[in-house]
Every structure is written in structure tokens, then in C-alpha cells.
Coordinates of C-alpha atoms in Angstrom, one line a residue:
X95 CA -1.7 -21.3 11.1
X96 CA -4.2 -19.6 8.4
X97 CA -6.1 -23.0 8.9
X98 CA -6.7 -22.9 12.3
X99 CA -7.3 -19.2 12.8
X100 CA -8.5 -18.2 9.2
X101 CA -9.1 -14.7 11.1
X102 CA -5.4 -14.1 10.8
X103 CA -5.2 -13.9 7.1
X104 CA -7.5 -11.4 6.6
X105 CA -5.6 -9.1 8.9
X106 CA -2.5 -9.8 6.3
X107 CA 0.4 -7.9 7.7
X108 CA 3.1 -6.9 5.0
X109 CA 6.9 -6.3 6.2
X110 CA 6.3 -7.5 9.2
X111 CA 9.9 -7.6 9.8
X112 CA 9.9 -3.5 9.2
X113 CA 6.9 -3.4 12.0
X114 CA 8.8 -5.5 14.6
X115 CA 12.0 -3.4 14.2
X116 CA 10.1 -0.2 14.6
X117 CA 8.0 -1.7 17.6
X118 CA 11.3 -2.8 18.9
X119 CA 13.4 0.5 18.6
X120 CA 10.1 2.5 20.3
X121 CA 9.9 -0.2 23.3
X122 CA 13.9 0.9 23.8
X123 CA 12.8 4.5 23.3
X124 CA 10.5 4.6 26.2
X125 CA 12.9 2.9 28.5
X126 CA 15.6 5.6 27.8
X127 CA 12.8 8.2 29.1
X128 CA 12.0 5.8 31.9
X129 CA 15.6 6.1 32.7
X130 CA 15.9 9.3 32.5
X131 CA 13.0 10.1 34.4
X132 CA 14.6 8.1 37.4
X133 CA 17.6 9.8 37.1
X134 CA 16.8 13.1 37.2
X135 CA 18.0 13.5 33.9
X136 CA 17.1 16.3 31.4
X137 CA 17.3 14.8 27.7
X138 CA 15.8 18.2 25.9
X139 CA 15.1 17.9 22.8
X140 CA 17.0 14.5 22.5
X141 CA 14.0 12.1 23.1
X142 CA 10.8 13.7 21.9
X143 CA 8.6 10.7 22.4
X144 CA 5.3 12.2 21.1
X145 CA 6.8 13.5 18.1
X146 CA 8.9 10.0 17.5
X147 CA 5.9 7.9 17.9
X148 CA 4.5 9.9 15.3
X149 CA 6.8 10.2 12.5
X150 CA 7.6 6.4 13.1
X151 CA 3.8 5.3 13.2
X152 CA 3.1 7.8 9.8
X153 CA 1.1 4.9 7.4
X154 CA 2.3 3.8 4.3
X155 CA 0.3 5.2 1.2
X156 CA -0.4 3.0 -1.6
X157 CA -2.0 4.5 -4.8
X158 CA -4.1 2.4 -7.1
X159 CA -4.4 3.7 -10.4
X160 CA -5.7 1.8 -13.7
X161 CA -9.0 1.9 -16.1
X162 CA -12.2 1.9 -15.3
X163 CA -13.2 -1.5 -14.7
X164 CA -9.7 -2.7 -14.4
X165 CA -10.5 -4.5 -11.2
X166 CA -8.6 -2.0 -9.0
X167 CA -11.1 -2.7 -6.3
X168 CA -11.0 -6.2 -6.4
X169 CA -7.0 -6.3 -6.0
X170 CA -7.3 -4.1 -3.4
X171 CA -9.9 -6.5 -1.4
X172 CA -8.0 -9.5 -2.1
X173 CA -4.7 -8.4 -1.0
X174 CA -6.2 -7.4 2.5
X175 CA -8.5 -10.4 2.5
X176 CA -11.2 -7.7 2.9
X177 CA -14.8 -6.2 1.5
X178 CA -12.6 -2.2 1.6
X179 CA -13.8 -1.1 -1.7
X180 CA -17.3 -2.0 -2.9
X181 CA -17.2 -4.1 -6.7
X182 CA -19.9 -3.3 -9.5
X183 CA -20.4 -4.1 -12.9
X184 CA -20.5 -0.4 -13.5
X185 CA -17.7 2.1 -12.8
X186 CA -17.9 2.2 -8.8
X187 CA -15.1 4.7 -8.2
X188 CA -16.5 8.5 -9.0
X189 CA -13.6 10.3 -7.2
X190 CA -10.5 9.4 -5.0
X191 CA -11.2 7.5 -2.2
X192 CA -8.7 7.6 0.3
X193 CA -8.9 4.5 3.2
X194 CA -7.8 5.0 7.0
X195 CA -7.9 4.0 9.7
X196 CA -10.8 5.4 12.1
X197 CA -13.6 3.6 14.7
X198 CA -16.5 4.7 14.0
X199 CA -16.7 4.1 10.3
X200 CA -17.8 7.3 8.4
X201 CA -16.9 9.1 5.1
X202 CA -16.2 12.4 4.6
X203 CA -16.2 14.8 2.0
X204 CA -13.0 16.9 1.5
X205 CA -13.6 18.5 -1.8
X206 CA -16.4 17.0 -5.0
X207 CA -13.1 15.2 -6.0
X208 CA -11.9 13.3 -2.6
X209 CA -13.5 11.7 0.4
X210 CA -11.5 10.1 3.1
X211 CA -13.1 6.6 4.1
X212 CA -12.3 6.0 8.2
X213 CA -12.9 2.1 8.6
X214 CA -12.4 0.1 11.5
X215 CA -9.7 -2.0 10.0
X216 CA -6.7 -2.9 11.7
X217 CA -4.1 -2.8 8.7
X218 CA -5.0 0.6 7.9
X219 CA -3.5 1.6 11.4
X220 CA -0.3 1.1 9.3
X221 CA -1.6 1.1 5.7
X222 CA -3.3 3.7 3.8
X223 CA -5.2 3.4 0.3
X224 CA -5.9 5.8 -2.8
X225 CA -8.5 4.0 -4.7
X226 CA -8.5 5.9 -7.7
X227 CA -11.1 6.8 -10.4
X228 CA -10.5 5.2 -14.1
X229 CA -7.9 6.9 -15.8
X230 CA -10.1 6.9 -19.0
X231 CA -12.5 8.8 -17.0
X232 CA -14.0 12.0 -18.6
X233 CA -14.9 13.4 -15.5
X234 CA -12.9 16.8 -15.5
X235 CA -10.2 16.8 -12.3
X236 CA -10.0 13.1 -11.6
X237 CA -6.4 12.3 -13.1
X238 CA -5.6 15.8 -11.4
X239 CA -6.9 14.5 -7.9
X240 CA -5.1 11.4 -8.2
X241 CA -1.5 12.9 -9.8
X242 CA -1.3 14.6 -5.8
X243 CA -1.1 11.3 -4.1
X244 CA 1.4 10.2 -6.7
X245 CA 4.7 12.2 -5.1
X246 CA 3.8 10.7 -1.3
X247 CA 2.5 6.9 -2.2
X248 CA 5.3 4.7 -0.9
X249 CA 3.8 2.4 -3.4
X250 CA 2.2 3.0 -6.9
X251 CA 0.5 0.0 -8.5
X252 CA -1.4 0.7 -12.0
X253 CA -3.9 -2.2 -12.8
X254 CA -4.6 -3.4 -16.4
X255 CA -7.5 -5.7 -17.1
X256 CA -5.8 -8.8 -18.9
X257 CA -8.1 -8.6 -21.5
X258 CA -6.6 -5.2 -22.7
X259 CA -3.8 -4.0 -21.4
X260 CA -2.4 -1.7 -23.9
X261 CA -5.7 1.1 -22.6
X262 CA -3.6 4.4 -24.1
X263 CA -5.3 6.4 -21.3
X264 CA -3.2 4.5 -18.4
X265 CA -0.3 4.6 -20.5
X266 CA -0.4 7.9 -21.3
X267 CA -0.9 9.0 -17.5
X268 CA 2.3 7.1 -16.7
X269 CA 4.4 8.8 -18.9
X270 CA 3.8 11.9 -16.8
X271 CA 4.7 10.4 -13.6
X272 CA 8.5 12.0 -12.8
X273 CA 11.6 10.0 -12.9
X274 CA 11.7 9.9 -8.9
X275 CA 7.9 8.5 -8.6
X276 CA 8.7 5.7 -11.0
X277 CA 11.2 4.0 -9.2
X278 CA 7.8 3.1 -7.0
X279 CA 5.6 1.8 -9.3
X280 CA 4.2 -1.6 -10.0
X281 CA 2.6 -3.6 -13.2
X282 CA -0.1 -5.3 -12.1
X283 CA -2.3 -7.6 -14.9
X284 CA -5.9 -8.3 -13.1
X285 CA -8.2 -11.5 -13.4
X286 CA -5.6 -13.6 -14.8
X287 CA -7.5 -16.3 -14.1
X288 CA -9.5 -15.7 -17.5
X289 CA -6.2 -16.5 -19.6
X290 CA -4.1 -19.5 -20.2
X291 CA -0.6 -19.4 -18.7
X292 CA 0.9 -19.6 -22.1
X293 CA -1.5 -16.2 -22.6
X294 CA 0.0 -14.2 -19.6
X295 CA 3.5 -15.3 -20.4
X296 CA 2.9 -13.5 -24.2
X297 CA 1.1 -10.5 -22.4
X298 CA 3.9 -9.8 -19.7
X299 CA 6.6 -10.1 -22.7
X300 CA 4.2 -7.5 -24.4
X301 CA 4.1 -5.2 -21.3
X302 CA 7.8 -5.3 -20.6
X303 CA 9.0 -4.3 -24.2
X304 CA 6.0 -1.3 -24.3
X305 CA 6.9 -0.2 -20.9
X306 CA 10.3 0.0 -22.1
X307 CA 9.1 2.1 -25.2
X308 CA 7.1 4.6 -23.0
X309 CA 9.3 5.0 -19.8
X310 CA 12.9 3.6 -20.4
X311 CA 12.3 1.1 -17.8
X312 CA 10.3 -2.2 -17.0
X313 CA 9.1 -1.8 -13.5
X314 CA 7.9 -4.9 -11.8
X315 CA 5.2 -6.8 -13.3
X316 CA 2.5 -9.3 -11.7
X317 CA -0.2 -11.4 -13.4
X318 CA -2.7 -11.9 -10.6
X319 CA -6.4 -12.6 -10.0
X320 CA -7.6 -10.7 -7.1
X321 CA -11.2 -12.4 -6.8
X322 CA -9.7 -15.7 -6.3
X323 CA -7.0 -14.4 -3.9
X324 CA -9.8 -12.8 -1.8
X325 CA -11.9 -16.1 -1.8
X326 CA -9.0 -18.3 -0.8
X327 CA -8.0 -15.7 2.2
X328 CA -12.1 -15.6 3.0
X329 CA -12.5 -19.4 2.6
X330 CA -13.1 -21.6 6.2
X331 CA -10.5 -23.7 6.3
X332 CA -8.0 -21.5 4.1
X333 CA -7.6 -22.8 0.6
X334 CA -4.4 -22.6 0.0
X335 CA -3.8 -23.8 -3.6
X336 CA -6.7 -21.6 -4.7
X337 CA -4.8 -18.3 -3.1
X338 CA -1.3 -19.7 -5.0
X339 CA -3.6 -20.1 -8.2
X340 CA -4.0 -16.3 -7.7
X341 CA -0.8 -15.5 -8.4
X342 CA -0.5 -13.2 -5.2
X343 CA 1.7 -14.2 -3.7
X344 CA 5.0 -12.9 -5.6
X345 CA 2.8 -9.3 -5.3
X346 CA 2.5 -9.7 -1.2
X347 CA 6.3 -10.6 -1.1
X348 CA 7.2 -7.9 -3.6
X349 CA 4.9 -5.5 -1.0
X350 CA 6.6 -6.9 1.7
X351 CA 10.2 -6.4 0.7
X352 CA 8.9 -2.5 -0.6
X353 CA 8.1 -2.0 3.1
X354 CA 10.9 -3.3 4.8
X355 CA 13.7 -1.4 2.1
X356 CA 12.3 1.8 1.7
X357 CA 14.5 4.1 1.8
X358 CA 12.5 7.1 3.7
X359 CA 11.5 4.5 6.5
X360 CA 15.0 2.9 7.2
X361 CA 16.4 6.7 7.0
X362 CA 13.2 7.4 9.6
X363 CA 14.6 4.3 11.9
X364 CA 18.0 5.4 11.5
X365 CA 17.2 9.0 12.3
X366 CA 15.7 8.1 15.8
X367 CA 18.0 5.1 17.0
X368 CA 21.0 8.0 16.6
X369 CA 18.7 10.2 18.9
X370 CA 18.3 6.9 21.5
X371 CA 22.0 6.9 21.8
X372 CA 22.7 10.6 22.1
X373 CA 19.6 10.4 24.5
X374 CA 21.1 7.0 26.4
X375 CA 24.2 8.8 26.5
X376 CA 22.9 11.8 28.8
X377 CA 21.7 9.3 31.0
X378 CA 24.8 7.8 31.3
X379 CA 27.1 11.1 31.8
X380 CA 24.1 12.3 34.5

């Protein structure tokens, strides 16, 4: 229980039911080549365990996108329960950071537009983050840095600040996103907590209606506060009615469900478990 081991929250793990299913299927995996190995059998190409574990252990890549100031950052820290993405009054994110997972923690300069952020963290062993400049910046070849991630990202989430989410630059990058990468996007209305209910229920109606006006669809929207769902995950005991205050939780479920459905990973788990059986099958003709 978070109140007992307050640890655990901050080490959130979304679709965990995906995880244990993949763990599972690469635990019967290595058996098959344990038996194989006893019997003398020769599987080929039918059990390539090195490149398996790999494409099954390939991170899922969330882009977040949104204004300068939008709070990206602070979603971002309190989904994960986590200080990931430094917070500043000023605009903190210059080019496209991109989180993963690596011991010791370093940065490292690709190109002027993108550095790759290794942090010891265990959820980006399965979870990997574009934190993206504002998309009212002016800096020349940010939207152009972050429009490559956008194809990949399992997940796209473009934050509005609640106190103006109608920012024409957002919108207008959105309605250049392709048909295919907009079936993976998410609304998401940051610091929340600054308006009355009655105030978010207006906004979202407000959203939905322009979002059906600019893309022909309303994608899944969420009214959130991310600083009070990262002090209610940081909080000794747990505070529980603080993190439902926050509004995250629909979000986390709505993550969770995105992992465990998507289509590329079931096709992935699918892929392999038909290679298990043609493999288990040699086996049991040897």
C-alpha cells in the first residue's frame, strides 16, 4: 500500500498488465531454449532470444507538446511522482529533451536542437519522454525537432494552460499532425486547480467543439493539476484525496489502457508467441 511504502508511488508503473504479459511470454521463451538446448535441438532462426528481448523490451515514447509555460514539465513530474524535468517561472525547455533510461546520469548533446537526458530512473527502463520546447517558440527548428518524434510516440499529449487554452500556435501545430498520429493524441488542461469545476466543465465543452472545428475529431481530454498530483504521490503518508483532487487519475488510467491496447505492442506479443510455438514445436518433433 502507497501508505506504507510511499516509495512505490513514485515508481508509478502504467499497464502493468501489458508488462506482466510480456515478462510472462519472455520467462516461457527462455525455457523453450532451455529445452532445446537439452535436447539437442536446433531451433534456427525460430527463437532469437537476443533479438526478441529487444524488440519486446523497445520503451514506449511519449511526446509532450504545448506552450511555453503550459506546465508541460510539471505534468510530466507529477505523473511519474518525480523531479524529471526542472520547473521555472521562465521558459525552461530551450530544445527537445529526450528522457531514458541510463546509470550514470549525464546529458548529451545530439544536435543544438536535441539532447538525450540518461537518468537513473526505473520507469524509463520501459518509458521514454520528449519534453518539448513551447510551440509558440521563435526559436527557428524547434516545432521541426519535435514534429520527428511525433510518427514514433506511442502517446502524444499536448498541454494547454487552463487559463488560455485556445494559444493559436498549439492549435495550429496540431492541425499538421497526419490522420494516423492523431488517433494517439491526448487533451490535457494543466493547473486546474486554479479554476472552479463549473469553469473546467465550460472549458472542456469549449475544447471539444474547437477541436472538432480544427481536426474532425475530439480526442480525449483531461482537466488535471500536475503540482498537486506530484505533491500527493511525494507526500509521507500518501495523500490520497489531494492526488484525486488532481484529477490524475482518469489520465494514469487512460495511459494505462493506451499501453496495454496498443496495437503495435499486442501485434509485437503476438508476433513472438507464434515463434514460441513453431519453436516449442521443434522441440517436440526432435
Amino acid at each position: 500500500p502507497p501508505e506504507i511504502f510511499p516509495e512505490a508511488v513514485s515508481e508509478i508503473q502504467f499497464g502493468e498488465r501489458y508488462f506482466a504479459t510480456r515478462e510472462r511470454l519472455s520467462e516461457v521463451m527462455r525455457g523453450i531454449a532451455g529445452l532445446a538446448a537439452e535436447t539437442h535441438t536446433d531451433l534456427g532462426e525460430k527463437l532469437p532470444l537476443d533479438q526478441i528481448e529487444e524488440g519486446l523490451g523497445t520503451p514506449f515514447l511519449f511526446v509532450v507538446c504545448g506552450e511555453v509555460n503550459a506546465g508541460k514539465s510539471t505534468l510530466v513530474n507529477g505523473l511519474f511522482g518525480r523531479d524529471l524535468c526542472r520547473i521555472n517561472i521562465l521558459p525552461e525547455t530551450h530544445r527537445v529533451f529526450w528522457y531514458r533510461y541510463g546509470s550514470p546520469a549525464r546529458d548529451v548533446e545530439v544536435t543544438p536542437m536535441l539532447e538525450e537526458r540518461y537518468r537513473p530512473v526505473n520507469f524509463l527502463r520501459d518509458f521514454n519522454l520528449i519534453d518539448t520546447p513551447g510551440t509558440n517558440s521563435v526559436e527557428p527548428g524547434h516545432q521541426e525537432s519535435t514534429e520527428r518524434f511525433i510518427p514514433a510516440a506511442d502517446l502524444i499529449l499536448f498541454v494547454f494552460p487552463v487559463t488560455n487554452p485556445w494559444g493559436a500556435a498549439t492549435w495550429n501545430f496540431i492541425s499538421r499532425i497526419p490522420p494516423e498520429s492523431l488517433e494517439r493524441v491526448a487533451f490535457i488542461i494543466q493547473q486546474a486547480d486554479q479554476r472552479e469545476p463549473n469553469d473546467i466543465q465550460v472549458i472542456l465543452g469549449h475544447m471539444a467543439d474547437l477541436s472538432m472545428k480544427r481536426i474532425g475529431r475530439v480526442p480525449p481530454i483531461f482537466a488535471v493539476s500536475g503540482k498537486l498530483a506530484y505533491e500527493a504521490k511525494r507526500a509521507t503518508p500518501f495523500a490520497r484525496d489531494k492526488l484525486k483532487a488532481s484529477g490524475c487519475g482518469a489520465l494514469e488510467d487512460f495511459i494505462s489502457k493506451t499501453v496495454c491496447q496498443s496495437p503495435a505492442r499486442r501485434n509485437a506479443l503476438e508476433t513472438w508467441r507464434s515463434q514460441a510455438a513453431a519453436a516449442l514445436r521443434a522441440v517436440e518433433d526432435r
